[in-house]
Amino acid sequence: MHCKLLIQDVNMEKDYLKYYHPKFFISLIIAGFILIYLANTSLGLSLSVFGALSLLIVLITQYLWKYKPFKWLFWIDDFSGRYEGKLVYKYRGDAGQVQTGELDHVKIICQTGSRITIHSFTRKADGAKSSLSVNKGMYVEKTEDETHYKLIYSYQNGGSVEQGFSGHYGTEVIKFINKGQHKELSGEYFTDRDPYQTKGEFKNLKWVSNNKTHDF
């Protein structure tokens, strides 16, 4: 499955513009209005100002957002790509004993200027994949030192009958660090999985490629 970038009317989603710098977005609208007006006047065109501006915003938001100079219109970083590392899990079993373990973990982040989608799964030692988790909603904020970003979201996992995994919801708090050519994620999670609620952390989740084709 590939990330699908759909052309959308900017009025369809109330949070479509949430990742734009407000002052830069206003400047874009003013500059676009002036250019369209001048084109209509000097070239004898009859372009719809609203239609042309809407098309421009959609093109920037869906396709051009991560390229200069358009990337400067946005306050978020480019998180997209495939990350691989470890998931360290913990839960308390029927006897009250804490069970822990470590699994290979993959996160694939698909991103546009208006939406961030995260697909996650783990692999057992025998190579078997867990069921797929997909985020529901997304909140992004800068860290307290204004250097990195936090991605906070809930997710849904459909479970796997074959592997005996029940469907469940969970919450993840991910820290994103951009070191030039090297990007990495860290953070923690907890779930309402039945019969054992689980929690844990991610470690050494490093960006490995821009390939966003996942394994499902």
Short mmCIF file of C-alpha atoms in Angstrom, two decimals:
data_model
loop_
_atom_site.label_atom_id
_atom_site.label_comp_id
_atom_site.label_asym_id
_atom_site.label_seq_id
_atom_site.Cartn_x
_atom_site.Cartn_y
_atom_site.Cartn_z
CA MET A 1 0.00 0.00 0.00
CA HIS A 2 1.37 3.42 -0.94
CA CYS A 3 0.65 6.76 0.66
CA LYS A 4 -2.17 8.34 -1.34
CA LEU A 5 -2.08 12.07 -1.91
CA LEU A 6 -5.57 13.20 -2.75
CA ILE A 7 -6.40 16.60 -4.20
CA GLN A 8 -8.89 18.10 -1.80
CA ASP A 9 -10.87 21.32 -1.62
CA VAL A 10 -9.25 23.39 1.14
CA ASN A 11 -12.67 24.02 2.66
CA MET A 12 -13.34 20.31 3.27
CA GLU A 13 -11.18 20.05 6.40
CA LYS A 14 -11.24 22.64 9.16
CA ASP A 15 -7.62 21.81 10.09
CA TYR A 16 -6.29 21.70 6.52
CA LEU A 17 -4.05 24.72 7.15
CA LYS A 18 -2.95 23.89 10.70
CA TYR A 19 0.73 23.37 9.84
CA TYR A 20 1.16 26.70 8.01
CA HIS A 21 2.91 29.66 9.64
CA PRO A 22 -0.06 32.08 9.95
CA LYS A 23 1.89 35.20 8.93
CA PHE A 24 3.57 33.44 6.00
CA PHE A 25 0.23 32.04 4.85
CA ILE A 26 -1.31 35.52 4.89
CA SER A 27 1.66 36.80 2.88
CA LEU A 28 1.11 33.97 0.37
CA ILE A 29 -2.55 34.90 -0.05
CA ILE A 30 -1.76 38.59 -0.55
CA ALA A 31 1.04 37.88 -3.03
CA GLY A 32 -1.11 35.36 -4.90
CA PHE A 33 -4.02 37.77 -5.09
CA ILE A 34 -1.81 40.52 -6.50
CA LEU A 35 -0.22 38.24 -9.11
CA ILE A 36 -3.58 36.89 -10.26
CA TYR A 37 -5.04 40.39 -10.44
CA LEU A 38 -2.08 41.64 -12.49
CA ALA A 39 -2.30 38.62 -14.81
CA ASN A 40 -6.00 39.24 -15.38
CA THR A 41 -5.41 42.96 -16.03
CA SER A 42 -2.30 42.81 -18.21
CA LEU A 43 -3.09 39.65 -20.17
CA GLY A 44 -6.83 40.08 -20.45
CA LEU A 45 -7.53 36.90 -18.53
CA SER A 46 -10.58 36.16 -16.43
CA LEU A 47 -9.15 33.81 -13.85
CA SER A 48 -11.18 33.26 -10.69
CA VAL A 49 -9.07 34.63 -7.85
CA PHE A 50 -10.56 32.20 -5.33
CA GLY A 51 -10.22 29.23 -7.68
CA ALA A 52 -6.62 30.04 -8.60
CA LEU A 53 -5.62 30.62 -4.98
CA SER A 54 -7.34 27.39 -3.91
CA LEU A 55 -5.47 25.43 -6.59
CA LEU A 56 -2.18 27.03 -5.53
CA ILE A 57 -2.76 26.14 -1.86
CA VAL A 58 -3.68 22.55 -2.74
CA LEU A 59 -0.56 22.13 -4.90
CA ILE A 60 1.69 23.51 -2.17
CA THR A 61 0.01 21.54 0.63
CA GLN A 62 -0.05 18.20 -1.19
CA TYR A 63 3.12 18.23 -3.28
CA LEU A 64 5.44 21.22 -2.82
CA TRP A 65 5.39 21.64 0.98
CA LYS A 66 8.78 19.99 1.61
CA TYR A 67 10.72 21.85 -1.08
CA LYS A 68 12.30 25.29 -0.89
CA PRO A 69 10.97 27.97 -0.81
CA PHE A 70 7.57 26.46 0.02
CA LYS A 71 8.84 24.56 3.09
CA TRP A 72 9.32 27.91 4.82
CA LEU A 73 5.54 28.38 4.79
CA PHE A 74 5.24 25.56 7.36
CA TRP A 75 6.29 25.39 11.01
CA ILE A 76 6.68 21.59 11.10
CA ASP A 77 9.61 19.49 9.90
CA ASP A 78 9.57 16.71 7.32
CA PHE A 79 9.00 13.52 9.36
CA SER A 80 8.22 11.26 6.40
CA GLY A 81 10.00 8.00 5.66
CA ARG A 82 10.63 4.51 7.00
CA TYR A 83 12.12 4.09 10.48
CA GLU A 84 13.44 0.83 11.93
CA GLY A 85 14.54 0.03 15.47
CA LYS A 86 13.34 -1.68 18.64
CA LEU A 87 10.16 -1.78 20.72
CA VAL A 88 10.65 -2.68 24.39
CA TYR A 89 7.35 -3.89 25.88
CA LYS A 90 6.19 -4.53 29.43
CA TYR A 91 3.05 -5.98 30.97
CA ARG A 92 1.91 -7.62 34.20
CA GLY A 93 0.68 -11.20 33.79
CA ASP A 94 -1.94 -13.21 35.70
CA ALA A 95 0.50 -14.05 38.49
CA GLY A 96 1.38 -10.40 38.94
CA GLN A 97 4.85 -10.79 37.52
CA VAL A 98 6.16 -8.17 35.11
CA GLN A 99 6.92 -9.60 31.67
CA THR A 100 9.28 -7.73 29.36
CA GLY A 101 10.74 -8.26 25.91
CA GLU A 102 12.13 -6.60 22.85
CA LEU A 103 10.94 -6.75 19.24
CA ASP A 104 12.05 -5.29 15.92
CA HIS A 105 9.80 -2.35 15.16
CA VAL A 106 8.97 -0.40 11.99
CA LYS A 107 7.23 2.95 11.60
CA ILE A 108 6.32 4.39 8.21
CA ILE A 109 5.34 8.06 8.20
CA CYS A 110 3.36 9.43 5.26
CA GLN A 111 3.10 13.20 5.29
CA THR A 112 1.72 16.16 3.37
CA GLY A 113 1.44 19.79 4.42
CA SER A 114 -1.92 19.03 6.05
CA ARG A 115 -1.80 15.42 7.27
CA ILE A 116 0.54 12.98 8.99
CA THR A 117 -0.23 9.24 8.92
CA ILE A 118 1.85 6.66 10.82
CA HIS A 119 1.74 2.92 10.10
CA SER A 120 3.48 0.77 12.73
CA PHE A 121 4.18 -2.94 13.20
CA THR A 122 6.64 -5.27 14.93
CA ARG A 123 8.42 -8.48 13.98
CA LYS A 124 8.97 -11.54 16.14
CA ALA A 125 12.22 -13.49 16.20
CA ASP A 126 10.79 -15.89 13.59
CA GLY A 127 9.99 -12.98 11.27
CA ALA A 128 6.21 -13.04 11.81
CA LYS A 129 4.69 -9.57 11.63
CA SER A 130 2.24 -8.17 14.13
CA SER A 131 -1.03 -6.64 13.02
CA LEU A 132 -0.85 -3.09 11.67
CA SER A 133 -1.41 -0.01 13.82
CA VAL A 134 -2.59 3.26 12.22
CA ASN A 135 -2.86 6.58 14.03
CA LYS A 136 -6.18 8.25 14.74
CA GLY A 137 -5.61 11.98 14.93
CA MET A 138 -2.29 13.78 15.38
CA TYR A 139 -1.01 16.56 17.63
CA VAL A 140 2.41 18.07 16.92
CA GLU A 141 4.31 20.47 19.16
CA LYS A 142 7.84 21.73 19.61
CA THR A 143 9.84 20.41 22.56
CA GLU A 144 10.37 22.77 25.48
CA ASP A 145 13.78 23.83 24.15
CA GLU A 146 12.22 24.56 20.71
CA THR A 147 14.82 22.24 19.13
CA HIS A 148 12.87 19.06 18.32
CA TYR A 149 9.26 17.93 17.87
CA LYS A 150 6.79 15.74 19.72
CA LEU A 151 4.12 13.75 17.87
CA ILE A 152 1.27 12.71 20.15
CA TYR A 153 -1.50 10.48 18.86
CA SER A 154 -3.86 7.61 19.53
CA TYR A 155 -3.91 4.60 17.23
CA GLN A 156 -6.05 1.61 16.40
CA ASN A 157 -4.82 -1.94 15.87
CA GLY A 158 -7.20 -4.47 14.34
CA GLY A 159 -5.56 -7.47 16.00
CA SER A 160 -4.63 -10.84 14.52
CA VAL A 161 -6.70 -14.01 14.96
CA GLU A 162 -3.82 -16.16 13.65
CA GLN A 163 -1.38 -14.83 16.25
CA GLY A 164 -3.90 -14.48 19.08
CA PHE A 165 -3.60 -10.68 19.27
CA SER A 166 -6.77 -8.86 20.22
CA GLY A 167 -7.75 -5.57 18.62
CA HIS A 168 -6.97 -2.58 20.80
CA TYR A 169 -6.36 1.13 21.05
CA GLY A 170 -3.19 2.79 22.24
CA THR A 171 -1.45 6.12 22.67
CA GLU A 172 2.07 7.05 21.62
CA VAL A 173 4.25 10.05 22.43
CA ILE A 174 7.10 10.24 19.92
CA LYS A 175 10.07 12.59 19.94
CA PHE A 176 11.53 13.45 16.51
CA ILE A 177 15.16 14.52 16.20
CA ASN A 178 16.59 15.77 12.90
CA LYS A 179 20.36 15.60 12.65
CA GLY A 180 20.75 16.73 9.07
CA GLN A 181 21.04 13.53 7.05
CA HIS A 182 20.06 11.44 10.09
CA LYS A 183 16.55 11.38 11.54
CA GLU A 184 15.46 9.34 14.54
CA LEU A 185 12.46 8.70 16.78
CA SER A 186 12.19 7.82 20.45
CA GLY A 187 9.31 7.75 22.90
CA GLU A 188 6.80 5.63 24.74
CA TYR A 189 3.40 4.01 24.37
CA PHE A 190 0.63 2.34 26.33
CA THR A 191 -2.39 0.28 25.25
CA ASP A 192 -5.72 -1.10 26.50
CA ARG A 193 -4.98 -4.54 25.04
CA ASP A 194 -6.98 -7.43 26.54
CA PRO A 195 -6.22 -9.40 28.71
CA TYR A 196 -3.04 -7.45 29.59
CA GLN A 197 -2.61 -3.74 29.25
CA THR A 198 0.84 -3.14 27.83
CA LYS A 199 3.27 -0.25 27.80
CA GLY A 200 6.81 0.29 26.70
CA GLU A 201 9.23 2.45 24.79
CA PHE A 202 10.88 2.80 21.41
CA LYS A 203 14.64 2.94 21.03
CA ASN A 204 17.07 3.40 18.17
CA LEU A 205 14.27 4.05 15.67
CA LYS A 206 16.33 5.46 12.83
CA TRP A 207 15.28 6.73 9.42
CA VAL A 208 16.38 4.21 6.77
CA SER A 209 14.74 5.37 3.52
CA ASN A 210 12.04 7.41 1.82
CA ASN A 211 10.33 4.19 0.74
CA LYS A 212 6.84 4.43 2.25
CA THR A 213 5.55 1.15 0.81
CA HIS A 214 4.74 -0.91 3.90
CA ASP A 215 4.59 -4.67 4.35
CA PHE A 216 0.79 -5.07 4.43
#
